[in-house]
mmCIF file of C-alpha atoms in Angstrom:
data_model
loop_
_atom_site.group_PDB
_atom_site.id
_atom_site.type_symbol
_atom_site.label_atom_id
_atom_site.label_comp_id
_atom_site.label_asym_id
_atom_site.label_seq_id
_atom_site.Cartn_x
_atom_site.Cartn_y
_atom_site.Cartn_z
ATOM 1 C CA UNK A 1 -18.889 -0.379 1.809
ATOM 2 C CA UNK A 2 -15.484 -1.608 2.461
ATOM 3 C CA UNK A 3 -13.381 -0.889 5.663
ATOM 4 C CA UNK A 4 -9.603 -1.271 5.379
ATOM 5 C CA UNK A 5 -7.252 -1.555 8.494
ATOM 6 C CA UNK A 6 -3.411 -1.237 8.422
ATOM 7 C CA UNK A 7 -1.051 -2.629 10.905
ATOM 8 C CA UNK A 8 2.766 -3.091 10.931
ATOM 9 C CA UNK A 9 4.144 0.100 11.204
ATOM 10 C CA UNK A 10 6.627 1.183 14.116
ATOM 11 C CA UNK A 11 10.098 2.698 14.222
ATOM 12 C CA UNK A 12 12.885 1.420 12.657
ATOM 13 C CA UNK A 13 16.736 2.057 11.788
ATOM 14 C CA UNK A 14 18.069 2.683 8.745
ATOM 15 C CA UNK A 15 18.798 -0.183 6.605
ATOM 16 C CA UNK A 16 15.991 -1.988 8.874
ATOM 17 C CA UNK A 17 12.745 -3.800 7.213
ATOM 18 C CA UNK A 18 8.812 -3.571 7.976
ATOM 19 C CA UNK A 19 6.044 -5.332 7.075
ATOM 20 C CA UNK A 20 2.948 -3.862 6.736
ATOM 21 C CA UNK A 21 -0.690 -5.197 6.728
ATOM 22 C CA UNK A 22 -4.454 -4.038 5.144
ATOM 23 C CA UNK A 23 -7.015 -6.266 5.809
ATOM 24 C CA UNK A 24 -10.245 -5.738 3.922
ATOM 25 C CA UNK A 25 -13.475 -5.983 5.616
ATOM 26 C CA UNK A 26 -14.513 -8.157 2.740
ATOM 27 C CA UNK A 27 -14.401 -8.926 -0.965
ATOM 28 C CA UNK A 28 -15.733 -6.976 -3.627
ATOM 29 C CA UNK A 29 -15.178 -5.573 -7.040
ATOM 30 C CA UNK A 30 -14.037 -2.630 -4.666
ATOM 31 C CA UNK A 31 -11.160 -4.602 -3.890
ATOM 32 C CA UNK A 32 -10.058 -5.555 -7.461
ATOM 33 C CA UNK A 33 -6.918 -3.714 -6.989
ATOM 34 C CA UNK A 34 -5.127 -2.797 -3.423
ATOM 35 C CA UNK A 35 -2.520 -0.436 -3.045
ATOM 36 C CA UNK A 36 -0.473 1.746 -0.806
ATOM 37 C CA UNK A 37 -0.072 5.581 -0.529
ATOM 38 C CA UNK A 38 1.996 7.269 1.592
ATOM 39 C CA UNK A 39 2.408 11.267 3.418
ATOM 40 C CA UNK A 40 5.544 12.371 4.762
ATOM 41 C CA UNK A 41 4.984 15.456 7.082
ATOM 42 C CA UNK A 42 4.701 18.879 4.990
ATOM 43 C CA UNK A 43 4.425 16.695 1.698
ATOM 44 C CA UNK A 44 2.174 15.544 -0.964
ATOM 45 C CA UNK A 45 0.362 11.948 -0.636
ATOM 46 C CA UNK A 46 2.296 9.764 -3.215
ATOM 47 C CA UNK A 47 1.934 6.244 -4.642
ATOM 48 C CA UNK A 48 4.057 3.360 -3.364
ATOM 49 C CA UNK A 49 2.763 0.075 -5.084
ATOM 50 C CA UNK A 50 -0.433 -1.357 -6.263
ATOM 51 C CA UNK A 51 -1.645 -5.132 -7.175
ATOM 52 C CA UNK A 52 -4.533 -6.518 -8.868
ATOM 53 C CA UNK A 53 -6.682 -9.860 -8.096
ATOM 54 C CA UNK A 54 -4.614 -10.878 -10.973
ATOM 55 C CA UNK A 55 -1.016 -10.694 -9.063
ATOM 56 C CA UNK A 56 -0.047 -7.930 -11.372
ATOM 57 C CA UNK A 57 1.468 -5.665 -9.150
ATOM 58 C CA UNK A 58 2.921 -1.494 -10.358
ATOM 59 C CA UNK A 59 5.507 0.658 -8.264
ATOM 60 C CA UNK A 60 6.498 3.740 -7.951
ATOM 61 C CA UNK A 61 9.859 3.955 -9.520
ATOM 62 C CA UNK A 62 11.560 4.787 -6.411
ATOM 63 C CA UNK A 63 10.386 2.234 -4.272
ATOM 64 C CA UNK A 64 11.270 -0.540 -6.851
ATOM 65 C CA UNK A 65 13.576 -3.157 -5.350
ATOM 66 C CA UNK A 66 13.163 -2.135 -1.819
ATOM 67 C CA UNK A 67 9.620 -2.971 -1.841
ATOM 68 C CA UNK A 68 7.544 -5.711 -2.567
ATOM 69 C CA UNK A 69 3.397 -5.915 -2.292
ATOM 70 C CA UNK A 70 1.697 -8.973 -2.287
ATOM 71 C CA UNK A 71 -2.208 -10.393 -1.585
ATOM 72 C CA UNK A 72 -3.975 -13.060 -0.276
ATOM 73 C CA UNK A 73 -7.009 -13.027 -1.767
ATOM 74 C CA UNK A 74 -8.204 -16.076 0.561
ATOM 75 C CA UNK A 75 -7.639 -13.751 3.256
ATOM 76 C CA UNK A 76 -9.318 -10.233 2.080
ATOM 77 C CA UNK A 77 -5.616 -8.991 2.519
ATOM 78 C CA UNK A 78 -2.778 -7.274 1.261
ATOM 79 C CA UNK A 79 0.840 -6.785 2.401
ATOM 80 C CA UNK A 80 4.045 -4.337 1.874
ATOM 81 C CA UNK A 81 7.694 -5.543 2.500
ATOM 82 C CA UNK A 82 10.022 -2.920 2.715
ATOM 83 C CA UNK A 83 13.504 -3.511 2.578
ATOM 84 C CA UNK A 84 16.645 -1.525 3.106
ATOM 85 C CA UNK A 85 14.406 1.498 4.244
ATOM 86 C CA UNK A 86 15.166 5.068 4.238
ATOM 87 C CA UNK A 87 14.753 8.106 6.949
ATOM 88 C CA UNK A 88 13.098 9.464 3.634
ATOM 89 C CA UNK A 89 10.578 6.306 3.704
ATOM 90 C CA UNK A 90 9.302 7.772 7.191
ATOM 91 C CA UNK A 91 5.321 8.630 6.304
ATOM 92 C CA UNK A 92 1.909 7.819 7.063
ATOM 93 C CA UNK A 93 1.476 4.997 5.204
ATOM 94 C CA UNK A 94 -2.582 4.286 3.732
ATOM 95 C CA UNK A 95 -3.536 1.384 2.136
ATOM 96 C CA UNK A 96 -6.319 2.097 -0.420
ATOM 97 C CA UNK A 97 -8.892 -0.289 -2.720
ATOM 98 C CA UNK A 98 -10.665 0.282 -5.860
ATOM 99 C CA UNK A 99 -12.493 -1.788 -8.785
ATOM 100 C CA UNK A 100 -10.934 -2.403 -11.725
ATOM 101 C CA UNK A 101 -7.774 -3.802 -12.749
ATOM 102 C CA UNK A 102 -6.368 -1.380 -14.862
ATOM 103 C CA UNK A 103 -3.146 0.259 -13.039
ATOM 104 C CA UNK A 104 -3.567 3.780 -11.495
ATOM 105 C CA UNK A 105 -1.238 6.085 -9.634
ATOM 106 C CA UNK A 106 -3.730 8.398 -8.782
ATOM 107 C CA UNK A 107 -5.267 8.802 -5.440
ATOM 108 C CA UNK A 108 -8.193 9.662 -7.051
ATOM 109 C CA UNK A 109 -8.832 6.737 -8.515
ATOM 110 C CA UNK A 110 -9.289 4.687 -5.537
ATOM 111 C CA UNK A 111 -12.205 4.952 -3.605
ATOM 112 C CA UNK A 112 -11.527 3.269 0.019
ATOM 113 C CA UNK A 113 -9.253 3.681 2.214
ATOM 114 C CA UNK A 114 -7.714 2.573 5.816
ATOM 115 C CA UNK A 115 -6.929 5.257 8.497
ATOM 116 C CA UNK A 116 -2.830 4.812 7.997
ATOM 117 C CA UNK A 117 0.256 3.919 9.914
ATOM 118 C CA UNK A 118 2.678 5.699 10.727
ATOM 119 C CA UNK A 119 6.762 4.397 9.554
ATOM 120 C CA UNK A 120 9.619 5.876 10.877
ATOM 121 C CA UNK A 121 12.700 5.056 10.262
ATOM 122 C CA UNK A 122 15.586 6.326 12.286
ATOM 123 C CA UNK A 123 19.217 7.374 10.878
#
């Protein structure tokens, strides 16, 4: 089993930048790939960005540019800069982990996940 906890959300303007942390209770073949959903209120859960133990890293198309994930493997962790953010970015944000390190958008193809934190960003 694998626990995953965020931190680094708040509130922020528009045009403002977060970071945002997962830290994984250890390190498995469970964590060959981290990534990051997020939920905006009355929406679906979408994809944001995912990265293998490799450094390869995927995005959603929307969030290219403006974000940027990154790991540190030594430290069971993985991280989301976003940049030049949105009231439209405001969500739960969830970081999730699965094996492999094959690319997947789908939630359904990750099998732990973190509890979320909450972004807001102000216009």
């Amino acid at each position: 089993q694998v626990q995953l906890v965020e931190s680094g959300g708040g509130s922020v303007q528009a045009g403002g930048s977060l970071r945002l942390s997962c830290a994984a209770s250890r390190r498995t073949f469970s964590t060959n790939t981290m990534g990051w959903f997020r939920q905006a209120p009355g929406k679906e859960r979408e994809f944001v960005a995912a990265i293998n133990d490799y450094g390869n890293t995927n995005y959603a198309d929307s969030m290219k540019g403006r974000f940027t994930i990154s790991r540190d493997n030594a430290k069971n962790t993985v991280y989301l800069q976003m940049n030049s953010l949105k009231p439209e970015d405001t969500a739960v944000y969830t970081c999730a982990a699965r094996d492999g390190y094959t690319h997947s958008r789908l939630a359904a193809a990750f099998a732990y996940w973190g509890q979320g934190t909450q972004v807001t960003v102000s216009s």
